[in-house]
Structure formats: structure tokens, C-alpha cells
Coordinates of C-alpha atoms in Angstrom, one line a residue:
X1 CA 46.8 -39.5 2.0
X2 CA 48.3 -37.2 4.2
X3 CA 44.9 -36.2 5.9
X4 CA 41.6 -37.2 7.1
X5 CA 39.0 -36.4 4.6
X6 CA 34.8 -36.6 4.9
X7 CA 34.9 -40.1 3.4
X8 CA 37.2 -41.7 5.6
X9 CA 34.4 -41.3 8.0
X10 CA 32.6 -44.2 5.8
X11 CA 35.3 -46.6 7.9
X12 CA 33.1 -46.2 11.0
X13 CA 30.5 -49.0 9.7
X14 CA 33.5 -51.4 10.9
X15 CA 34.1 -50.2 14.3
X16 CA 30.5 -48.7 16.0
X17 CA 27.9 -51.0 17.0
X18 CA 27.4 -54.4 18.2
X19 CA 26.1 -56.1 15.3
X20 CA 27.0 -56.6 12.0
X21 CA 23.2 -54.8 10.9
X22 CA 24.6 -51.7 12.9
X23 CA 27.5 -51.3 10.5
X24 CA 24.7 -50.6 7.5
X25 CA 22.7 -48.4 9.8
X26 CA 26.3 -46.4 10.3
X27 CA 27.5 -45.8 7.0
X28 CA 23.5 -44.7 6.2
X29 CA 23.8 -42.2 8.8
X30 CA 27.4 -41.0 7.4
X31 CA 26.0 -40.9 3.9
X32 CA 23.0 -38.7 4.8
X33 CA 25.2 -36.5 6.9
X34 CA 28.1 -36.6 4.3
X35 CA 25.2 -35.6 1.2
X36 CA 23.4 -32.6 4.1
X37 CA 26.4 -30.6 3.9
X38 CA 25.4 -27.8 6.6
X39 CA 28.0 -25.6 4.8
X40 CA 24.8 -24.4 2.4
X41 CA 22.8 -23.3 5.8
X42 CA 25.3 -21.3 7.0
X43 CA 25.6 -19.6 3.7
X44 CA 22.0 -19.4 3.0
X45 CA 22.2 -17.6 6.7
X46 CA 24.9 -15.7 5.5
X47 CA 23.6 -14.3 2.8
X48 CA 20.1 -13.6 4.5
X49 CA 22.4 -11.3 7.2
X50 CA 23.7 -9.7 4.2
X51 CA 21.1 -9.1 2.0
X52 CA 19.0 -7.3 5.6
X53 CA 21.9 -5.1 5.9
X54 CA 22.0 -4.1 2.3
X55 CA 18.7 -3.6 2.3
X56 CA 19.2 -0.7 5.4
X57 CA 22.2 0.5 3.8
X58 CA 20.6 0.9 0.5
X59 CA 17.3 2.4 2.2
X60 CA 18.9 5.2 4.7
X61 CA 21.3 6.1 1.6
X62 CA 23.9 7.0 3.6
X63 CA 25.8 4.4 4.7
X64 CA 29.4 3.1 4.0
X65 CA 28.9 -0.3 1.8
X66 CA 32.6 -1.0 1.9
X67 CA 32.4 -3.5 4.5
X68 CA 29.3 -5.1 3.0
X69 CA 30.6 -5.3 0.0
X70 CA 33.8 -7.4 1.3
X71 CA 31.7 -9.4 3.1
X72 CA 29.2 -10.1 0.2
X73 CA 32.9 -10.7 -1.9
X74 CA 33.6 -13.4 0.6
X75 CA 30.4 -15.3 0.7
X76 CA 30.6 -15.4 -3.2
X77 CA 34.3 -16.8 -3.1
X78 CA 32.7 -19.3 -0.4
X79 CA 29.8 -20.7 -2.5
X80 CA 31.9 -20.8 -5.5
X81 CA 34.1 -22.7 -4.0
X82 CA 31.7 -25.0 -2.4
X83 CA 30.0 -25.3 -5.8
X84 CA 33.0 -25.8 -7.6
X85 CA 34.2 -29.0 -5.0
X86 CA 30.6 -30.6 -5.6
X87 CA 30.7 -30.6 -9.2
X88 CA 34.4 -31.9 -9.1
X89 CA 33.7 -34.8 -6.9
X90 CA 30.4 -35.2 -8.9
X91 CA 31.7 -34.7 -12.1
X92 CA 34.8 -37.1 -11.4
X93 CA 33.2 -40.1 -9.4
X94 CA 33.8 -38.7 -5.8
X95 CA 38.1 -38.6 -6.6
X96 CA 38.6 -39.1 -2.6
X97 CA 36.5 -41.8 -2.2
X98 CA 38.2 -43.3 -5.3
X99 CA 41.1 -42.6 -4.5
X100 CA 41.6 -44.1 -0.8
X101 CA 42.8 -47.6 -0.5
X102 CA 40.0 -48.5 2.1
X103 CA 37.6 -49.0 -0.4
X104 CA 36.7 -51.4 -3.0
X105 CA 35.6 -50.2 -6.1
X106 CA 32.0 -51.8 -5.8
X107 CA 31.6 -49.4 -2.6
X108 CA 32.7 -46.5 -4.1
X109 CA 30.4 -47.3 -6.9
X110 CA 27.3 -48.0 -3.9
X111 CA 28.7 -44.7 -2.1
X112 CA 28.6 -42.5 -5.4
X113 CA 24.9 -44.3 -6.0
X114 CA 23.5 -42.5 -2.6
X115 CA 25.8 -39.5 -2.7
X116 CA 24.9 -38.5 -6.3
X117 CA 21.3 -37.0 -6.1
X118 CA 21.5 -35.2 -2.8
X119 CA 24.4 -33.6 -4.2
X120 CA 22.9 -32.6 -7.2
X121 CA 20.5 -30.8 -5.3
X122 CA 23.1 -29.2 -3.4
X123 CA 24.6 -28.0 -6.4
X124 CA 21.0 -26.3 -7.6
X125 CA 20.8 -24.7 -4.4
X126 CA 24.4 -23.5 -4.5
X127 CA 23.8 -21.8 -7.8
X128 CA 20.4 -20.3 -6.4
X129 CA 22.1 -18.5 -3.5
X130 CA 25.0 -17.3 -5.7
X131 CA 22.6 -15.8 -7.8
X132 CA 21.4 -14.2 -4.8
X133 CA 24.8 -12.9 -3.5
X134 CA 25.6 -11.6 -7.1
X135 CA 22.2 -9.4 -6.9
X136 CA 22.8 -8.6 -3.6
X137 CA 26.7 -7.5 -4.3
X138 CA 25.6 -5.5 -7.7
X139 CA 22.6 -3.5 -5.8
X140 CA 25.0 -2.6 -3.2
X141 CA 27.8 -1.9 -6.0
X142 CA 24.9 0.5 -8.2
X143 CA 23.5 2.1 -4.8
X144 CA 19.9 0.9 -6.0
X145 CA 17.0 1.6 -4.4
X146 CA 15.9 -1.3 -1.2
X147 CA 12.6 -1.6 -3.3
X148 CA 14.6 -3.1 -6.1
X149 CA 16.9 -5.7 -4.4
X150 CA 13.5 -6.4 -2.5
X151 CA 11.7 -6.9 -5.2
X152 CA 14.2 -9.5 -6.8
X153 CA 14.6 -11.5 -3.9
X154 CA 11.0 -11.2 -1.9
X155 CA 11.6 -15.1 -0.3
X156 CA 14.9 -13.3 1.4
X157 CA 12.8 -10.4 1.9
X158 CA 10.1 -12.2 3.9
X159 CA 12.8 -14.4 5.9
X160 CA 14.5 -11.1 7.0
X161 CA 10.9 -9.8 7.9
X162 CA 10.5 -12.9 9.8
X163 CA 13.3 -13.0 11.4
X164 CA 13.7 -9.3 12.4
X165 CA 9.9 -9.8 14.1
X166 CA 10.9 -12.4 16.3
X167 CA 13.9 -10.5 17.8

């Protein structure tokens, strides 16, 4: 391999700590933090910034949506893209992992074992906030009314509420 990849990080168990219990507290802490991918929070905060501005775009009636709708284009390519490398490493046994010489196949097995459902819960929320920027894209796209788009998503509705009252 030619680069460093998330799962070469899985190599720290050997070098951090004192004690040979501290490598199994590492490699739980880089599985946890390898399975949280913060990737889906920034999108789901993406999408929330989009979704208020539609929603005043869509309101006033008046506004340019061209710029909205490139961003909205972009956050779909993102979370497709994201979705689309979960389900590949899911789908194929975690390739990167498999594939590096570092590991044994009994730890790429263990490593698959804790990555696996956090993933696949990744992947569910993924496809929820893709969804979202679809319905988002096609209000903007149709020039809907902001009562529809916040009727079909009133949990981003009530976040961008939140939010904007606490500014």
C-alpha cells in the first residue's frame, strides 16, 4: 500500500501504553472511533444548514436556489459516496483491513466482528439523510411551498427551530 488508511491505525495496540492490557484498551478505542465515523455529523449538520435555507428561500419566494441547489448536489454526491464505501467494505469483509499484511486473518475476522454492526447502523442513517437531501433538493427543484418540505421532515424542522432560538 502506497498510503495510510483508517485501519492501519489498528497497529497502535503495539506501540501506546505500558502494559500489554493497554494494547486491548487501544485497539477498543480505535474500533469505536473507526465504527463513529463523524463524517455522518457533519452531513447530518450539513443537510440541517441546507434544508433552513431552503426552507427561507422557498418561503420569501423570491430567492435564487441555484447555489442551494449545488450545494444540496454536493452533499448528495458526499453521502452517496460515504454510503457506497460502507457497504463496499461491509459487503466485502473490510478489503483494507484484508488486504494489509499487518494483520492475521483471525484479526481481521475479530476487527470485522466489532466493526460490522455499528456500521450497519451507519449505513441506515446514511440512507435516512439521503432521503432527506433528495426531498430537500426536489422541493427546492419544484419551488414548493416551506409548509411542504416542513411537513416531510418536521425532526429537521424542529432542529432548525432549535437551533435558530439559541442564536
Amino acid at each position: 500500500a502506497r498510503e495510510v488508511n483508517v485501519y492501519d491505525c489498528l497497529l497502535l495496540q503495539f506501540v501506546l501504553g505500558q502494559r500489554a492490557e493497554d494494547g486491548d484498551k487501544v485497539l477498543d478505542y480505535v474500533l469505536e472511533n473507526i465504527s463513529s465515523d463523524p463524517g455522518i455529523l457533519q452531513n447530518e449538520l450539513t443537510l440541517l444548514g441546507v434544508f433552513g435555507r431552503a426552507c427561507r428561500v422557498l418561503q420569501s419566494k423570491s430567492g435564487d436556489t441555484s447555489e442551494l441547489l449545488e450545494e444540496c448536489e454536493g452533499l448528495i454526491a458526499s453521502l452517496r459516496d460515504q454510503y457506497e464505501s460502507f457497504a463496499n467494505d461491509l459487503e466485502n469483509g473490510f478489503p483494507l483491513l484484508r488486504g494489509s499484511l499487518w494483520y492475521s486473518p483471525q484479526q481481521v475476522a475479530s476487527a470485522g466482528q466489532v466493526l460490522s454492526p455499528p456500521m450497519k447502523e451507519n449505513l441506515k442513517k446514511l440512507q435516512a439523510l439521503l432521503e432527506e437531501a433528495l426531498i430537500v433538493k426536489l422541493s427546492l427543484e419544484s419551488q414548493c411551498d416551506a409548509e411542504v418540505l416542513e411537513k416531510l421532515l418536521p425532526k429537521r424542522l424542529k432542529q432548525y427551530e432549535k437551533g435558530v432560538s439559541q442564536m
